Short mmCIF file of C-alpha atoms in Angstrom, two decimals:
data_model
loop_
_atom_site.label_atom_id
_atom_site.label_comp_id
_atom_site.label_asym_id
_atom_site.label_seq_id
_atom_site.Cartn_x
_atom_site.Cartn_y
_atom_site.Cartn_z
CA UNK L 17 62.14 26.02 -15.29
CA UNK L 18 61.28 29.40 -16.76
CA UNK L 19 57.63 28.90 -15.80
CA UNK L 20 56.65 31.30 -12.94
CA UNK L 21 54.12 28.79 -11.56
CA UNK L 22 56.79 26.08 -11.44
CA UNK L 23 59.23 28.44 -9.75
CA UNK L 24 56.64 29.38 -7.11
CA UNK L 25 55.85 25.71 -6.48
CA UNK L 26 59.55 24.90 -6.13
CA UNK L 27 59.99 27.65 -3.54
CA UNK L 28 57.02 26.32 -1.59
CA UNK L 29 58.40 22.77 -1.63
CA UNK L 30 61.88 23.89 -0.61
CA UNK L 31 60.36 25.76 2.32
CA UNK L 32 58.40 22.72 3.49
CA UNK L 33 59.22 21.28 6.89
CA UNK L 34 57.90 17.88 5.78
CA UNK L 35 60.91 15.54 5.69
CA UNK L 36 59.16 13.36 3.10
CA UNK L 37 59.39 16.15 0.53
CA UNK L 38 62.64 16.47 -1.41
CA UNK L 39 63.76 18.52 -4.41
CA UNK L 40 65.77 16.48 -6.91
CA UNK L 41 67.61 17.74 -9.95
CA UNK L 42 68.88 15.37 -12.66
CA UNK L 43 72.60 15.85 -13.37
CA UNK L 44 71.82 16.87 -16.97
CA UNK L 45 68.87 18.48 -18.77
CA UNK L 46 66.46 15.65 -19.52
CA UNK L 47 63.12 17.36 -20.23
CA UNK L 48 59.82 16.84 -18.44
CA UNK L 49 59.53 13.07 -18.98
CA UNK L 50 63.17 12.50 -18.08
CA UNK L 51 62.79 14.56 -14.91
CA UNK L 52 59.73 12.56 -13.88
CA UNK L 53 61.55 9.30 -14.57
CA UNK L 54 64.48 10.57 -12.48
CA UNK L 55 62.10 11.41 -9.64
CA UNK L 56 60.40 8.00 -9.85
CA UNK L 57 63.77 6.25 -9.71
CA UNK L 58 64.61 8.10 -6.49
CA UNK L 59 61.17 7.80 -4.88
CA UNK L 60 61.04 6.36 -1.37
CA UNK L 61 57.30 5.74 -1.31
CA UNK L 62 55.20 2.94 -2.74
CA UNK L 63 53.25 5.34 -4.95
CA UNK L 64 54.14 8.34 -7.11
CA UNK L 65 51.67 10.99 -8.29
CA UNK L 66 52.56 13.68 -10.81
CA UNK L 67 50.86 17.04 -10.36
CA UNK L 68 52.06 20.07 -12.29
CA UNK L 69 51.78 23.60 -10.83
CA UNK L 70 48.82 24.39 -13.10
CA UNK L 71 46.93 21.14 -12.29
CA UNK L 72 43.95 20.87 -9.98
CA UNK L 73 42.53 17.65 -8.59
CA UNK L 74 39.33 16.88 -6.72
CA UNK L 75 39.84 16.56 -2.94
CA UNK L 76 39.35 12.76 -2.82
CA UNK L 77 41.29 11.90 -6.00
CA UNK L 78 44.40 10.46 -4.36
CA UNK L 79 42.35 8.56 -1.80
CA UNK L 80 40.22 6.95 -4.53
CA UNK L 81 43.28 6.05 -6.60
CA UNK L 82 44.95 4.46 -3.58
CA UNK L 83 41.82 2.50 -2.69
CA UNK L 84 41.61 1.20 -6.25
CA UNK L 85 45.26 0.09 -6.32
CA UNK L 86 45.02 -1.49 -2.86
CA UNK L 87 41.93 -3.44 -3.90
CA UNK L 88 43.24 -4.47 -7.33
CA UNK L 89 46.86 -5.67 -6.97
CA UNK L 90 46.86 -6.82 -10.60
CA UNK L 91 47.10 -3.14 -11.65
CA UNK L 92 50.31 -1.11 -11.42
CA UNK L 93 48.95 2.37 -12.15
CA UNK L 94 45.77 4.43 -12.43
CA UNK L 95 44.83 7.49 -14.41
CA UNK L 96 41.97 9.94 -14.68
CA UNK L 97 40.14 12.07 -17.19
CA UNK L 98 41.56 15.54 -17.72
CA UNK L 99 39.20 18.50 -17.84
CA UNK L 100 40.42 21.80 -19.29
CA UNK L 101 39.29 24.93 -17.50
CA UNK L 102 39.48 28.73 -17.73
CA UNK L 103 40.15 29.72 -21.37
CA UNK L 104 40.35 26.10 -22.50
CA UNK L 105 37.32 23.93 -21.91
CA UNK L 106 37.65 20.30 -22.96
CA UNK L 107 37.51 16.72 -21.72
CA UNK L 108 40.69 14.78 -22.54
CA UNK L 109 39.95 11.05 -22.85
CA UNK L 110 42.75 10.06 -25.22
CA UNK L 111 44.58 7.94 -22.64
CA UNK L 112 41.47 5.84 -22.08
CA UNK L 113 40.69 5.40 -25.77
CA UNK L 114 44.28 4.42 -26.55
CA UNK L 115 44.95 2.50 -23.34
CA UNK L 116 47.16 -0.26 -24.75
CA UNK L 117 49.17 2.14 -26.93
CA UNK L 118 49.70 4.60 -24.07
CA UNK L 119 50.71 1.75 -21.76
CA UNK L 120 53.31 0.44 -24.22
CA UNK L 121 54.74 3.94 -24.76
CA UNK L 122 54.98 4.76 -21.05
CA UNK L 123 56.14 1.56 -19.39
#
């Protein structure tokens, strides 16, 4: 990626001593969605969470998502509201308003 934040994150991951963390590169350029799909296909864990270098999450977010999925086996994925910060201030609720449409497009 040409994004400096992504490059810094990649260097941090590559320097990790955590054996659970791997850097994967698709054999061809596939774009953001394709790269995420490639990563999901090669995941070794039961759950996958996407977090871009410019994203921030509340400290208990992953724990709450895991608790929800563990307690509701009829669901395959969870999402959250997105709040814009710094120069952009907004609350993104589109995925919740268009739940069925988003689900069909992303599964």
